[in-house]
């Protein structure tokens, strides 16, 4: 993947990357998701985790950290560390604390459900300098994996997406140089939200790729499985399920592509990004559920791929902001506009 520049596809050419746009990356993620959601998320998360550096990093930070990701012979991974046990959807309530001491910050706290946690070379870590300030106190830091006081906790044992490592991160009196702050103190919440607005169409596209794979398996099975003297695809109940699955995949893909295109054009795409994320991943869950149904009892067995697809689909409705949060974001935008 590194030799194909997939792990750094969003890095601009001036920093050694291919400089692909959001739409390019969405198309790549869809194809990777068709192959394996777990592997795709490990690769795609790299491009999500570098967004804070691209959006808010200084020239020095960009050259230092982005160059690590473009080394094809010694490829590195990075991670986006925002979620905490008590701050998932409510990111402004995170408890990880950063205290300024001279030319550095001391960080204490922990993160959970971090993709690439424990295998990343560096992390974008979000911590608050003052919990009473809520979102206005949150600050983003670039943290090296070998920083004293940093450790990896529990490696999660997951229902699906098992080819991607998800871990707890622990910070104990971890000292981070003040020069590792992204943008400036108190701007971390905005850096995180800007990152998510750009990354959400990719999560939707991951769902589209997964839905495609499940649909193809279901279609092939329906043509081969004979009941009542004919392939089950000739039963209207099954044929209509497949028709609906195909249609859902098409409209979810177009929505993801539109949101990504708008981002590349510099347009405000907050509404479209939220739509793309929740529609793409809801469609993945619906199509994978129907694929299992079409396989009948065999769909519940590990001998058939649709069982894996079903398990992989569920997490997509939760990561990068739950689909309920996406509807909240969208409805808020509608009220404002």
Tab-separated table of C-alpha atoms in Angstrom:
chain	number	residue	atom	x	y	z
A	1	UNK	CA	0.000	0.000	0.000
A	2	UNK	CA	2.842	2.397	0.854
A	3	UNK	CA	4.583	1.671	-2.447
A	4	UNK	CA	1.358	2.618	-4.227
A	5	UNK	CA	1.185	5.838	-2.126
A	6	UNK	CA	-2.132	4.701	-0.642
A	7	UNK	CA	-1.012	5.393	2.929
A	8	UNK	CA	-0.157	9.000	2.084
A	9	UNK	CA	-2.439	9.763	-0.858
A	10	UNK	CA	-3.588	13.048	0.674
A	11	UNK	CA	-0.071	14.405	1.232
A	12	UNK	CA	0.649	17.283	-1.204
A	13	UNK	CA	3.371	16.885	-3.806
A	14	UNK	CA	5.602	19.500	-2.155
A	15	UNK	CA	5.933	17.168	0.836
A	16	UNK	CA	6.615	14.060	-1.225
A	17	UNK	CA	3.081	12.727	-1.599
A	18	UNK	CA	0.887	12.278	-4.678
A	19	UNK	CA	-1.347	15.202	-3.708
A	20	UNK	CA	-4.670	13.526	-4.425
A	21	UNK	CA	-7.890	15.341	-3.645
A	22	UNK	CA	-10.828	14.363	-1.459
A	23	UNK	CA	-12.773	12.842	-4.362
A	24	UNK	CA	-9.732	10.809	-5.422
A	25	UNK	CA	-9.391	9.468	-1.894
A	26	UNK	CA	-13.100	8.661	-1.635
A	27	UNK	CA	-12.851	6.540	-4.807
A	28	UNK	CA	-9.769	4.756	-3.416
A	29	UNK	CA	-11.468	4.118	-0.062
A	30	UNK	CA	-14.528	2.658	-1.770
A	31	UNK	CA	-12.337	0.157	-3.624
A	32	UNK	CA	-10.364	-0.737	-0.494
A	33	UNK	CA	-13.622	-1.147	1.437
A	34	UNK	CA	-14.815	-3.578	-1.225
A	35	UNK	CA	-11.759	-5.711	-0.451
A	36	UNK	CA	-11.667	-5.514	3.370
A	37	UNK	CA	-13.055	-2.862	5.682
A	38	UNK	CA	-10.436	-3.575	8.354
A	39	UNK	CA	-7.436	-3.144	6.062
A	40	UNK	CA	-9.129	-0.183	4.390
A	41	UNK	CA	-9.672	1.597	7.704
A	42	UNK	CA	-6.036	1.140	8.757
A	43	UNK	CA	-4.915	2.710	5.484
A	44	UNK	CA	-7.611	5.379	5.240
A	45	UNK	CA	-7.159	6.429	8.872
A	46	UNK	CA	-3.624	7.436	7.992
A	47	UNK	CA	-5.015	10.011	5.587
A	48	UNK	CA	-7.565	11.176	8.168
A	49	UNK	CA	-4.923	11.527	10.877
A	50	UNK	CA	-2.741	13.761	8.699
A	51	UNK	CA	-5.593	16.198	8.036
A	52	UNK	CA	-4.980	18.162	11.284
A	53	UNK	CA	-1.368	18.658	10.182
A	54	UNK	CA	-2.458	19.805	6.719
A	55	UNK	CA	-5.168	22.071	8.126
A	56	UNK	CA	-3.367	23.571	11.099
A	57	UNK	CA	0.325	22.653	11.003
A	58	UNK	CA	3.198	25.084	10.557
A	59	UNK	CA	5.521	24.654	7.598
A	60	UNK	CA	8.069	23.019	9.898
A	61	UNK	CA	5.492	20.585	11.296
A	62	UNK	CA	4.324	19.615	7.819
A	63	UNK	CA	7.826	18.914	6.562
A	64	UNK	CA	8.737	16.933	9.676
A	65	UNK	CA	5.657	14.751	10.002
A	66	UNK	CA	4.356	14.371	6.465
A	67	UNK	CA	7.743	13.261	5.153
A	68	UNK	CA	7.589	10.203	7.426
A	69	UNK	CA	4.450	8.988	5.694
A	70	UNK	CA	5.889	9.234	2.192
A	71	UNK	CA	8.889	6.952	2.821
A	72	UNK	CA	7.903	3.929	0.752
A	73	UNK	CA	10.645	1.688	2.102
A	74	UNK	CA	9.974	2.496	5.752
A	75	UNK	CA	6.280	3.433	5.803
A	76	UNK	CA	4.832	4.906	8.978
A	77	UNK	CA	1.330	5.064	10.336
A	78	UNK	CA	-0.297	7.838	12.329
A	79	UNK	CA	-3.465	8.069	14.414
A	80	UNK	CA	-6.209	10.542	15.348
A	81	UNK	CA	-6.732	10.498	19.125
A	82	UNK	CA	-9.934	12.298	20.086
A	83	UNK	CA	-12.385	9.795	21.640
A	84	UNK	CA	-12.446	9.158	25.400
A	85	UNK	CA	-14.541	6.898	27.655
A	86	UNK	CA	-16.772	9.834	28.636
A	87	UNK	CA	-16.368	11.901	25.479
A	88	UNK	CA	-17.494	10.122	22.349
A	89	UNK	CA	-20.186	12.059	20.520
A	90	UNK	CA	-19.746	14.904	23.029
A	91	UNK	CA	-16.133	15.654	22.113
A	92	UNK	CA	-16.190	19.004	23.934
A	93	UNK	CA	-16.411	17.119	27.253
A	94	UNK	CA	-13.071	15.341	26.959
A	95	UNK	CA	-11.120	15.042	30.206
A	96	UNK	CA	-7.515	14.547	29.071
A	97	UNK	CA	-5.695	17.503	30.615
A	98	UNK	CA	-2.786	19.531	29.247
A	99	UNK	CA	-1.006	21.863	31.677
A	100	UNK	CA	1.488	24.439	30.409
A	101	UNK	CA	4.838	24.367	32.187
A	102	UNK	CA	7.388	26.654	30.585
A	103	UNK	CA	8.245	25.508	27.065
A	104	UNK	CA	6.191	22.322	27.237
A	105	UNK	CA	2.820	20.889	28.252
A	106	UNK	CA	2.247	18.019	30.689
A	107	UNK	CA	-0.564	15.763	29.524
A	108	UNK	CA	-2.522	13.309	31.679
A	109	UNK	CA	-5.517	11.219	30.680
A	110	UNK	CA	-6.513	8.453	28.325
A	111	UNK	CA	-8.136	7.837	24.955
A	112	UNK	CA	-10.168	4.861	23.780
A	113	UNK	CA	-11.139	3.197	20.505
A	114	UNK	CA	-8.167	4.693	18.654
A	115	UNK	CA	-7.613	3.162	15.217
A	116	UNK	CA	-3.916	2.383	14.608
A	117	UNK	CA	-3.355	2.844	18.333
A	118	UNK	CA	-0.156	1.085	19.358
A	119	UNK	CA	1.189	0.814	15.799
A	120	UNK	CA	1.321	4.507	14.856
A	121	UNK	CA	4.563	6.477	14.653
A	122	UNK	CA	2.879	9.660	15.874
A	123	UNK	CA	-0.535	10.821	17.072
A	124	UNK	CA	-2.704	13.910	16.909
A	125	UNK	CA	-3.877	14.119	20.516
A	126	UNK	CA	-6.653	16.415	21.729
A	127	UNK	CA	-6.542	17.622	25.338
A	128	UNK	CA	-8.031	20.487	27.298
A	129	UNK	CA	-6.071	23.203	29.055
A	130	UNK	CA	-9.169	24.126	31.070
A	131	UNK	CA	-12.252	21.841	31.322
A	132	UNK	CA	-14.449	24.751	32.403
A	133	UNK	CA	-13.934	26.340	28.985
A	134	UNK	CA	-15.455	23.280	27.262
A	135	UNK	CA	-14.637	23.383	23.525
A	136	UNK	CA	-12.665	26.627	23.878
A	137	UNK	CA	-10.079	24.888	26.053
A	138	UNK	CA	-9.321	21.997	23.716
A	139	UNK	CA	-5.894	22.006	22.120
A	140	UNK	CA	-4.372	19.705	19.499
A	141	UNK	CA	-0.872	18.261	19.948
A	142	UNK	CA	1.484	16.222	17.800
A	143	UNK	CA	2.760	13.402	19.997
A	144	UNK	CA	5.598	11.001	19.197
A	145	UNK	CA	4.896	7.335	19.961
A	146	UNK	CA	8.122	7.040	21.984
A	147	UNK	CA	7.391	10.013	24.255
A	148	UNK	CA	8.055	9.160	27.938
A	149	UNK	CA	4.748	8.889	29.796
A	150	UNK	CA	2.910	7.577	26.750
A	151	UNK	CA	1.718	3.967	26.816
A	152	UNK	CA	-0.733	1.705	25.039
A	153	UNK	CA	-3.461	0.087	27.125
A	154	UNK	CA	-6.078	-2.416	26.107
A	155	UNK	CA	-6.111	-3.739	22.546
A	156	UNK	CA	-9.800	-4.119	21.730
A	157	UNK	CA	-11.304	-7.483	20.755
A	158	UNK	CA	-13.948	-6.423	18.260
A	159	UNK	CA	-17.033	-7.864	16.599
A	160	UNK	CA	-15.868	-6.756	13.162
A	161	UNK	CA	-13.193	-4.726	11.382
A	162	UNK	CA	-10.759	-7.103	13.041
A	163	UNK	CA	-7.894	-6.504	10.597
A	164	UNK	CA	-7.518	-2.989	12.019
A	165	UNK	CA	-5.986	-2.483	15.468
A	166	UNK	CA	-8.037	-0.426	17.925
A	167	UNK	CA	-6.448	0.501	21.249
A	168	UNK	CA	-6.586	2.510	24.440
A	169	UNK	CA	-3.924	5.214	24.878
A	170	UNK	CA	-2.675	6.308	28.291
A	171	UNK	CA	-0.834	9.550	29.103
A	172	UNK	CA	0.920	9.820	32.462
A	173	UNK	CA	2.799	13.089	33.059
A	174	UNK	CA	3.699	13.044	29.373
A	175	UNK	CA	5.730	16.106	28.356
A	176	UNK	CA	5.063	17.535	24.906
A	177	UNK	CA	6.990	20.565	23.559
A	178	UNK	CA	4.881	23.678	23.111
A	179	UNK	CA	6.092	23.787	19.508
A	180	UNK	CA	4.039	20.613	18.899
A	181	UNK	CA	0.736	22.472	19.322
A	182	UNK	CA	-1.325	22.580	16.134
A	183	UNK	CA	-2.596	26.066	15.217
A	184	UNK	CA	-2.673	27.482	18.750
A	185	UNK	CA	-3.897	26.791	22.255
A	186	UNK	CA	-7.696	26.547	22.430
A	187	UNK	CA	-8.148	25.863	18.728
A	188	UNK	CA	-8.116	22.056	18.916
A	189	UNK	CA	-11.879	21.565	18.829
A	190	UNK	CA	-12.123	23.484	15.573
A	191	UNK	CA	-9.221	21.520	14.102
A	192	UNK	CA	-11.029	18.271	15.002
A	193	UNK	CA	-14.362	19.395	13.527
A	194	UNK	CA	-12.723	20.617	10.300
A	195	UNK	CA	-10.981	17.256	10.021
A	196	UNK	CA	-14.214	15.313	10.469
A	197	UNK	CA	-16.087	17.453	7.956
A	198	UNK	CA	-13.515	16.429	5.335
A	199	UNK	CA	-13.169	12.783	6.364
A	200	UNK	CA	-16.863	11.833	6.612
A	201	UNK	CA	-17.493	11.246	2.875
A	202	UNK	CA	-14.656	8.714	3.015
A	203	UNK	CA	-16.377	6.789	5.797
A	204	UNK	CA	-19.547	6.786	3.733
A	205	UNK	CA	-17.545	5.494	0.766
A	206	UNK	CA	-16.095	2.744	2.946
A	207	UNK	CA	-19.698	1.675	3.533
A	208	UNK	CA	-20.424	1.837	-0.197
A	209	UNK	CA	-17.482	-0.447	-0.963
A	210	UNK	CA	-18.582	-2.922	1.677
A	211	UNK	CA	-22.180	-2.827	0.419
A	212	UNK	CA	-20.942	-3.503	-3.106
A	213	UNK	CA	-19.062	-6.587	-1.982
A	214	UNK	CA	-22.073	-7.901	-0.056
A	215	UNK	CA	-24.397	-7.227	-2.984
A	216	UNK	CA	-22.128	-9.055	-5.413
A	217	UNK	CA	-22.010	-12.098	-3.129
A	218	UNK	CA	-25.789	-12.063	-2.713
A	219	UNK	CA	-26.403	-11.677	-6.438
A	220	UNK	CA	-24.085	-14.562	-7.285
A	221	UNK	CA	-25.662	-16.777	-4.633
A	222	UNK	CA	-29.201	-15.924	-5.754
A	223	UNK	CA	-28.365	-17.014	-9.306
A	224	UNK	CA	-26.991	-20.356	-8.113
A	225	UNK	CA	-29.277	-21.307	-5.228
A	226	UNK	CA	-32.249	-23.354	-6.466
A	227	UNK	CA	-35.509	-23.608	-4.526
A	228	UNK	CA	-38.934	-24.638	-5.822
A	229	UNK	CA	-37.263	-25.779	-9.035
A	230	UNK	CA	-35.633	-22.473	-10.044
A	231	UNK	CA	-32.882	-20.069	-8.919
A	232	UNK	CA	-34.113	-17.898	-6.078
A	233	UNK	CA	-33.385	-14.736	-8.076
A	234	UNK	CA	-36.459	-15.686	-10.097
A	235	UNK	CA	-38.545	-15.372	-6.945
A	236	UNK	CA	-39.931	-11.821	-6.963
A	237	UNK	CA	-39.350	-11.374	-3.225
A	238	UNK	CA	-35.608	-11.987	-3.684
A	239	UNK	CA	-35.348	-10.167	-7.019
A	240	UNK	CA	-36.878	-7.020	-5.525
A	241	UNK	CA	-34.478	-7.164	-2.560
A	242	UNK	CA	-31.551	-7.226	-4.980
A	243	UNK	CA	-33.027	-4.363	-7.009
A	244	UNK	CA	-33.334	-2.249	-3.861
A	245	UNK	CA	-29.778	-3.135	-2.795
A	246	UNK	CA	-28.367	-2.065	-6.170
A	247	UNK	CA	-30.285	1.232	-6.087
A	248	UNK	CA	-29.195	2.082	-2.542
A	249	UNK	CA	-25.538	1.523	-3.435
A	250	UNK	CA	-25.802	3.854	-6.430
A	251	UNK	CA	-27.403	6.766	-4.585
A	252	UNK	CA	-25.080	6.394	-1.587
A	253	UNK	CA	-22.038	6.459	-3.880
A	254	UNK	CA	-23.233	9.578	-5.704
A	255	UNK	CA	-23.851	11.374	-2.412
A	256	UNK	CA	-20.313	10.544	-1.212
A	257	UNK	CA	-18.818	11.685	-4.507
A	258	UNK	CA	-20.800	14.938	-4.455
A	259	UNK	CA	-19.704	15.810	-0.902
A	260	UNK	CA	-16.066	15.049	-1.750
A	261	UNK	CA	-16.252	17.116	-4.939
A	262	UNK	CA	-17.693	20.071	-3.016
A	263	UNK	CA	-14.840	19.894	-0.510
A	264	UNK	CA	-12.308	19.892	-3.356
A	265	UNK	CA	-14.000	22.982	-4.797
A	266	UNK	CA	-13.650	24.818	-1.474
A	267	UNK	CA	-17.398	24.857	-0.932
A	268	UNK	CA	-19.186	24.560	2.398
A	269	UNK	CA	-20.073	20.857	2.533
A	270	UNK	CA	-20.962	20.311	6.191
A	271	UNK	CA	-24.504	19.168	5.319
A	272	UNK	CA	-23.386	16.987	2.433
A	273	UNK	CA	-20.560	15.400	4.447
A	274	UNK	CA	-22.959	14.393	7.202
A	275	UNK	CA	-25.429	13.044	4.637
A	276	UNK	CA	-22.714	11.063	2.884
A	277	UNK	CA	-21.490	9.520	6.122
A	278	UNK	CA	-24.813	8.380	7.503
A	279	UNK	CA	-26.417	7.408	4.215
A	280	UNK	CA	-23.351	5.471	3.039
A	281	UNK	CA	-23.008	3.558	6.287
A	282	UNK	CA	-26.742	2.991	6.803
A	283	UNK	CA	-26.847	1.547	3.300
A	284	UNK	CA	-23.918	-0.726	4.186
A	285	UNK	CA	-25.818	-2.104	7.172
A	286	UNK	CA	-29.034	-2.539	5.189
A	287	UNK	CA	-27.373	-4.232	2.221
A	288	UNK	CA	-25.265	-6.536	4.394
A	289	UNK	CA	-28.353	-7.514	6.384
A	290	UNK	CA	-30.221	-8.332	3.182
A	291	UNK	CA	-27.222	-10.252	1.835
A	292	UNK	CA	-27.291	-12.504	4.907
A	293	UNK	CA	-31.063	-12.917	4.479
A	294	UNK	CA	-30.714	-13.955	0.852
A	295	UNK	CA	-28.159	-16.581	1.864
A	296	UNK	CA	-30.605	-17.924	4.438
A	297	UNK	CA	-29.065	-20.173	7.087
A	298	UNK	CA	-25.798	-20.312	5.171
A	299	UNK	CA	-25.431	-16.546	5.563
A	300	UNK	CA	-25.081	-16.997	9.298
A	301	UNK	CA	-22.165	-19.376	8.910
A	302	UNK	CA	-18.522	-18.380	8.694
A	303	UNK	CA	-18.150	-20.410	5.492
A	304	UNK	CA	-19.726	-17.494	3.604
A	305	UNK	CA	-18.307	-13.977	3.284
A	306	UNK	CA	-21.592	-12.205	4.048
A	307	UNK	CA	-21.249	-13.164	7.722
A	308	UNK	CA	-18.039	-11.114	7.909
A	309	UNK	CA	-19.540	-8.265	5.915
A	310	UNK	CA	-22.460	-8.088	8.356
A	311	UNK	CA	-20.105	-7.817	11.340
A	312	UNK	CA	-17.938	-5.208	9.627
A	313	UNK	CA	-20.891	-3.014	8.679
A	314	UNK	CA	-22.152	-2.189	12.166
A	315	UNK	CA	-19.149	-0.181	13.340
A	316	UNK	CA	-19.397	2.150	10.353
A	317	UNK	CA	-22.638	3.573	11.781
A	318	UNK	CA	-20.741	4.481	14.962
A	319	UNK	CA	-17.264	5.742	14.001
A	320	UNK	CA	-16.489	9.341	12.924
A	321	UNK	CA	-19.599	10.527	14.741
A	322	UNK	CA	-22.597	8.235	15.138
A	323	UNK	CA	-25.276	8.398	12.484
A	324	UNK	CA	-27.595	9.966	15.037
A	325	UNK	CA	-25.043	12.761	15.516
A	326	UNK	CA	-24.861	13.206	11.726
A	327	UNK	CA	-28.615	13.758	11.638
A	328	UNK	CA	-28.241	16.281	14.466
A	329	UNK	CA	-25.525	18.128	12.542
A	330	UNK	CA	-27.642	18.116	9.405
A	331	UNK	CA	-30.803	19.305	11.133
A	332	UNK	CA	-28.851	22.110	12.840
A	333	UNK	CA	-27.472	23.214	9.481
A	334	UNK	CA	-30.983	23.186	8.031
A	335	UNK	CA	-32.274	25.371	10.875
A	336	UNK	CA	-29.403	27.818	10.368
A	337	UNK	CA	-29.806	28.004	6.607
